[in-house]
PDB file of C-alpha atoms in Angstrom:
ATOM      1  CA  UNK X   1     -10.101  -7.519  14.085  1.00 44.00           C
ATOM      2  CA  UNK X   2      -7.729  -7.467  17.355  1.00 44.00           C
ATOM      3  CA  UNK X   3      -8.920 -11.242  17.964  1.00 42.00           C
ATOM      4  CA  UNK X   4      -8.081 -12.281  13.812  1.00 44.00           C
ATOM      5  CA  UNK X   5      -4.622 -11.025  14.186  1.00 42.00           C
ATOM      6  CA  UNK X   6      -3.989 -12.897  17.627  1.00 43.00           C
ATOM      7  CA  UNK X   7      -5.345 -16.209  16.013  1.00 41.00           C
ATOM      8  CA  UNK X   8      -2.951 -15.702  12.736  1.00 42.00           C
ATOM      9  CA  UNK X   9       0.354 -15.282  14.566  1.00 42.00           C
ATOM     10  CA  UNK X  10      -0.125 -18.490  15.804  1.00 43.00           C
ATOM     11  CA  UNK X  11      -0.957 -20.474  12.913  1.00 39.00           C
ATOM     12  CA  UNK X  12       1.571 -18.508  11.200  1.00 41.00           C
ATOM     13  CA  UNK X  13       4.175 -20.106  13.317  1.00 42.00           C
ATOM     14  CA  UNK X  14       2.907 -23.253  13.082  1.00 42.00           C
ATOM     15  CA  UNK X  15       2.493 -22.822   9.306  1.00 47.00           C
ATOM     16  CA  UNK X  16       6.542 -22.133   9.354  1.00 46.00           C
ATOM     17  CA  UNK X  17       7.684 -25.240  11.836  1.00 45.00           C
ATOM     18  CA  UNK X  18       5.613 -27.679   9.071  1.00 48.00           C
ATOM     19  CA  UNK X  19       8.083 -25.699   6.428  1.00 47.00           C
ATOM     20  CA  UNK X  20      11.430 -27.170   7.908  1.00 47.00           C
ATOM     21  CA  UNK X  21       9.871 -30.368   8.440  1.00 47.00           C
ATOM     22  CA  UNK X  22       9.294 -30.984   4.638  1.00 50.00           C
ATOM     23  CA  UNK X  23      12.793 -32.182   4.134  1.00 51.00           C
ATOM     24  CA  UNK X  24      11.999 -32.581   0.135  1.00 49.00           C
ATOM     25  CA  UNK X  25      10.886 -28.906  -0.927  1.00 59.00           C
ATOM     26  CA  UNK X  26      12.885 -26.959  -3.068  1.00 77.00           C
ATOM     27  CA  UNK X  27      15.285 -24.580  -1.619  1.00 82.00           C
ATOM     28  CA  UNK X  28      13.319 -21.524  -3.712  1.00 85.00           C
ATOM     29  CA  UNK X  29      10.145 -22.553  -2.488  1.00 89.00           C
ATOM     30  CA  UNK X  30      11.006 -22.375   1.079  1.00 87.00           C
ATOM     31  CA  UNK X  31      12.170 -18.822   0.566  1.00 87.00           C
ATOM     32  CA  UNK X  32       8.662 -18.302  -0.939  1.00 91.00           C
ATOM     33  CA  UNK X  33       7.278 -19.898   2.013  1.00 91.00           C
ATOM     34  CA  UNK X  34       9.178 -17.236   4.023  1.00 92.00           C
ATOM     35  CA  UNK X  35       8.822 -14.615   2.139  1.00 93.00           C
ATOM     36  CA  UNK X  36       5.272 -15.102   2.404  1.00 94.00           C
ATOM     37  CA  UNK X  37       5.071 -15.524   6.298  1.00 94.00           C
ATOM     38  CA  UNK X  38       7.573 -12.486   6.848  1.00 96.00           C
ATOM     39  CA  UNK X  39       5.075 -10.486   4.777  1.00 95.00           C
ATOM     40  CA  UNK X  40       2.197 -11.841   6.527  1.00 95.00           C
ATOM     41  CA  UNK X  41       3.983 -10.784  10.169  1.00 96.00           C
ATOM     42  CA  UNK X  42       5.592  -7.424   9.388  1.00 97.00           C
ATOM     43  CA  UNK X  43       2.085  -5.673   7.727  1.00 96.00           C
ATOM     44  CA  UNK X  44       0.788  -7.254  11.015  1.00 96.00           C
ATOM     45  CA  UNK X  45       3.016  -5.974  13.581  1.00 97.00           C
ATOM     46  CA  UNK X  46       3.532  -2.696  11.309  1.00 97.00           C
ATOM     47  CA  UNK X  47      -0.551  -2.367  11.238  1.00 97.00           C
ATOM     48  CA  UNK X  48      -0.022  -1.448   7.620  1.00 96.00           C
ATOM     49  CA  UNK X  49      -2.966   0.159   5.792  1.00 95.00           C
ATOM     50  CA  UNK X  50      -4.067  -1.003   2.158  1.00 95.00           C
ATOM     51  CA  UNK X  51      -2.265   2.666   0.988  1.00 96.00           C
ATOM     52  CA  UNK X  52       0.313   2.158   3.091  1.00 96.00           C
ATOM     53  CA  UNK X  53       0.973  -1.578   1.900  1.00 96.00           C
ATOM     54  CA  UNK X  54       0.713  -0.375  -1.758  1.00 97.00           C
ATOM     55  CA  UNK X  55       3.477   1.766  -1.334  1.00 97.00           C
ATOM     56  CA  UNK X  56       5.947   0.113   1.528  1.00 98.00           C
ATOM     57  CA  UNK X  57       5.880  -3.749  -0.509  1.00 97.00           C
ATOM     58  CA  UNK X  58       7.167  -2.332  -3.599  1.00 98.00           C
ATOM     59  CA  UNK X  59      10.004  -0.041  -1.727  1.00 98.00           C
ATOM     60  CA  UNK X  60      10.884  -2.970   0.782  1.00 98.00           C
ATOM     61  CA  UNK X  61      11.063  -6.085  -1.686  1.00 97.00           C
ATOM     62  CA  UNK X  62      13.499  -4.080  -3.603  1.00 97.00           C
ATOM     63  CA  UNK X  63      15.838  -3.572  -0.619  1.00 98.00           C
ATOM     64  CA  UNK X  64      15.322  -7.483   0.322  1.00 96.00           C
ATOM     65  CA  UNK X  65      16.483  -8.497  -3.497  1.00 96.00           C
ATOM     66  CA  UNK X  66      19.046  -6.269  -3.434  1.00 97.00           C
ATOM     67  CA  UNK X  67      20.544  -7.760   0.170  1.00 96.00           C
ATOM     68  CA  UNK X  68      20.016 -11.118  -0.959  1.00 94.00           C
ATOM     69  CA  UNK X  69      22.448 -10.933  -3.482  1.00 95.00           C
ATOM     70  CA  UNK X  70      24.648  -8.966  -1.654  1.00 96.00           C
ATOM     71  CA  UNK X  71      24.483 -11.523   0.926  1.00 95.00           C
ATOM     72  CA  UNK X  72      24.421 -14.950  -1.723  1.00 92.00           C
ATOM     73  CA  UNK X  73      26.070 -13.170  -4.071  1.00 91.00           C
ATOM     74  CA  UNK X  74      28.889 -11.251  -3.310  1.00 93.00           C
ATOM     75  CA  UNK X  75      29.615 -12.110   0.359  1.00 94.00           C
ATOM     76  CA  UNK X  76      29.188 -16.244   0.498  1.00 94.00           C
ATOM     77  CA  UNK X  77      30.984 -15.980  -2.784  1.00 93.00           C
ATOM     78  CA  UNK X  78      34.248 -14.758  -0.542  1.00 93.00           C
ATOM     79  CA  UNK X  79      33.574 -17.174   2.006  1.00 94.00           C
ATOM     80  CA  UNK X  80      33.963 -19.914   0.030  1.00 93.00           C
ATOM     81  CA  UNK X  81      37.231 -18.433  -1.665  1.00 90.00           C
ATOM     82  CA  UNK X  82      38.181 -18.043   1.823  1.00 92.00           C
ATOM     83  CA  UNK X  83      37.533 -21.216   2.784  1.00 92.00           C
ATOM     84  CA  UNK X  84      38.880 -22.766  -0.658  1.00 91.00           C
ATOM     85  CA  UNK X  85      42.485 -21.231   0.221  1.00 88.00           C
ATOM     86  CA  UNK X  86      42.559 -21.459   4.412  1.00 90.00           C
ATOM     87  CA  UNK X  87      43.440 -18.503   6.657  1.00 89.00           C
ATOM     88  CA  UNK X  88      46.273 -20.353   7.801  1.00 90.00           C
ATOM     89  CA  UNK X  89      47.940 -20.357   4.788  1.00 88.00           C
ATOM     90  CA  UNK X  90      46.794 -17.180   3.257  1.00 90.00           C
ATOM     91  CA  UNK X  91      49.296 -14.842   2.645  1.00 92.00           C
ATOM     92  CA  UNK X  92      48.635 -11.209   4.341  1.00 94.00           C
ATOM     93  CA  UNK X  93      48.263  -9.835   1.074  1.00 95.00           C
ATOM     94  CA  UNK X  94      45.273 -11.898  -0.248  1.00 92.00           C
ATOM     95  CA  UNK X  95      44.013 -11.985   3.540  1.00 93.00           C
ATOM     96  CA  UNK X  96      43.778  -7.949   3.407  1.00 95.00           C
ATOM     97  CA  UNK X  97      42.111  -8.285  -0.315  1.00 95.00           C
ATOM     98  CA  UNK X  98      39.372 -10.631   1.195  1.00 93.00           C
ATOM     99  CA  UNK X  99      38.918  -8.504   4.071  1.00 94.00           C
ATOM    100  CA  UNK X 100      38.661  -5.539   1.834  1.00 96.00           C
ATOM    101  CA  UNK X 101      36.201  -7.298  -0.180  1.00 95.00           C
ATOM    102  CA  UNK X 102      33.928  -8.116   2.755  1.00 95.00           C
ATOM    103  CA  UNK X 103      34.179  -4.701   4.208  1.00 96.00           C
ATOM    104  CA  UNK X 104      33.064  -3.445   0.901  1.00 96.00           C
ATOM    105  CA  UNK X 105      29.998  -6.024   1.180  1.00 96.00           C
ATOM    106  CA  UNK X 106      29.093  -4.714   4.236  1.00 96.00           C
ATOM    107  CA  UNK X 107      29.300  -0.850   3.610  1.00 97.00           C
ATOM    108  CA  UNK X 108      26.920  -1.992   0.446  1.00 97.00           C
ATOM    109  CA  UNK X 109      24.380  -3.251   3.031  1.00 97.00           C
ATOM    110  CA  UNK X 110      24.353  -0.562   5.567  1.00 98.00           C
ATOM    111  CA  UNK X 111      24.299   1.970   2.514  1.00 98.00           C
ATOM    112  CA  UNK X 112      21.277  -0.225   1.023  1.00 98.00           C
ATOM    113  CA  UNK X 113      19.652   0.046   4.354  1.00 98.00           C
ATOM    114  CA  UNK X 114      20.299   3.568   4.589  1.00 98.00           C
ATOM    115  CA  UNK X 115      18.545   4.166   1.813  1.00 98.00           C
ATOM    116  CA  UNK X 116      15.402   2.042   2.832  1.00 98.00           C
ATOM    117  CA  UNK X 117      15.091   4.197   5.859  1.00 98.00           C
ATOM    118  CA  UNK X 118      15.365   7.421   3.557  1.00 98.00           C
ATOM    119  CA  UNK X 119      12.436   5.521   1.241  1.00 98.00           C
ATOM    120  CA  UNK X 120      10.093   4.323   3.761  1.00 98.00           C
ATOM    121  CA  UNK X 121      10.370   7.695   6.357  1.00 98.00           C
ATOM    122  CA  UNK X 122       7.311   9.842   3.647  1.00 98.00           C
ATOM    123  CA  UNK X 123       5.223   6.312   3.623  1.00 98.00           C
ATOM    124  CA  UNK X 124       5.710   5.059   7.387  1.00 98.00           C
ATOM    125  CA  UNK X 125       7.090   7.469   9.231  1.00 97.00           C
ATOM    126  CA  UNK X 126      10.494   6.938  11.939  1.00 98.00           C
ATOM    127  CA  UNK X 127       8.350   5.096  14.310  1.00 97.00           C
ATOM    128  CA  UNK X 128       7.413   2.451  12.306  1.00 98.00           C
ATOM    129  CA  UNK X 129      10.595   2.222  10.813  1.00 98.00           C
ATOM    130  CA  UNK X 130      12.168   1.520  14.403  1.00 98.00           C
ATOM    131  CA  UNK X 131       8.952  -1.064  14.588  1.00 98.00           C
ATOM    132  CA  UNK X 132      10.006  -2.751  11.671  1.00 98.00           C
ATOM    133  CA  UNK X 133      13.390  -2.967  12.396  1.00 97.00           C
ATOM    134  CA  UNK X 134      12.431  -4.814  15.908  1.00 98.00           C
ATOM    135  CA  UNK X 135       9.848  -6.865  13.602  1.00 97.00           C
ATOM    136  CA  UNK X 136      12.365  -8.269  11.518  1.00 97.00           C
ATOM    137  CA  UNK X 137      14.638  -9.013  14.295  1.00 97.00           C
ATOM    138  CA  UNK X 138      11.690 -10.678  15.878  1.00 97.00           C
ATOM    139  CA  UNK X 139      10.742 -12.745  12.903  1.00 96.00           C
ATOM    140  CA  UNK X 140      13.942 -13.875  12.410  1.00 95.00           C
ATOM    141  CA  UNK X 141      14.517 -15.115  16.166  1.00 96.00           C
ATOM    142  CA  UNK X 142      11.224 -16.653  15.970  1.00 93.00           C
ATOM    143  CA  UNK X 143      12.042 -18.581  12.474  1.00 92.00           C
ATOM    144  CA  UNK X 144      15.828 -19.590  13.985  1.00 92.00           C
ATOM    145  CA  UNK X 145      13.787 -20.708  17.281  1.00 91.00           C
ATOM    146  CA  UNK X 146      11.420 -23.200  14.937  1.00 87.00           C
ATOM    147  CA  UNK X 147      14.384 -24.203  12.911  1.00 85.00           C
ATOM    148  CA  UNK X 148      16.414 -25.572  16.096  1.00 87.00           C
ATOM    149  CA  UNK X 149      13.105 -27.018  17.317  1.00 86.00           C
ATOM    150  CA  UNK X 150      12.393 -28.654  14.490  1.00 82.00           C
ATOM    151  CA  UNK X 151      16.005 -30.359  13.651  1.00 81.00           C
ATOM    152  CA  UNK X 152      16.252 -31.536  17.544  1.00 81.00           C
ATOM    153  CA  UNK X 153      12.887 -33.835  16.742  1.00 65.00           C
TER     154      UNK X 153
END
């Protein structure tokens, strides 16, 4: 089992550099693409059981949809008024409004991942909520990593 888990990483990896290399695909399918490979490596590196998986995916996908579109949403959809108007000639009013409005994004995610801890402690316990956290980081610096690589060549 050890040795099947050591060969998938790998190929996983690989799997996700051939995903920025197709220039053509679909924005959505990517994120399916991703999706799928971040679920692959985090029930790997979590060393979730079949119970376990039942009840973490459920709990877990919710909290990703729900940062997505506080991410794409809410927050990029300040950005570009931001952008649309310039700092430099934003008045101090509409520059604390925007700020206000991004603060209020971001007290949405921690409270969103707040509640993720409180949902996954009965299913995975603190440990493997500290595991996870350090699994996502990973998967992400792994997944930036192949990005670069792949728009140097």
């Amino acid at each position: 089992m050890n040795m099947k888990i050591k060969m998938l990483l790998p190929l996983l990896l690989l799997f996700s550099v051939s995903l920025f290399a197709q220039g053509d695909k679909d924005k959505k399918e990517k994120r399916e693409q991703i999706k799928a490979l971040k679920v692959s490596f985090l029930t790997t590196e979590l060393k979730l059981t079949a119970d376990e998986s039942e009840k973490f995916w459920p709990v877990y996908n919710a909290y990703e949809e729900k940062q997505y579109k506080i991410r794409h949403d809410k927050m990029r959809q300040i950005i570009k008024k931001i952008d649309e108007v310039g700092t430099d000639k934003m008045s101090d009013k509409d520059a604390l409004s925007y700020l206000n409005q991004l603060e209020d994004a971001d007290e949405e995610l921690f409270n969103l991942r707040k509640k993720l801890v409180a949902d996954l402690k009965p299913i995975i316990g603190p440990a493997r909520i500290l595991k996870l956290k350090k699994a996502e980081d990973d998967f992400n610096k792994k997944l930036l990593h192949k990005y670069k690589e792949n728009k140097k060549g």
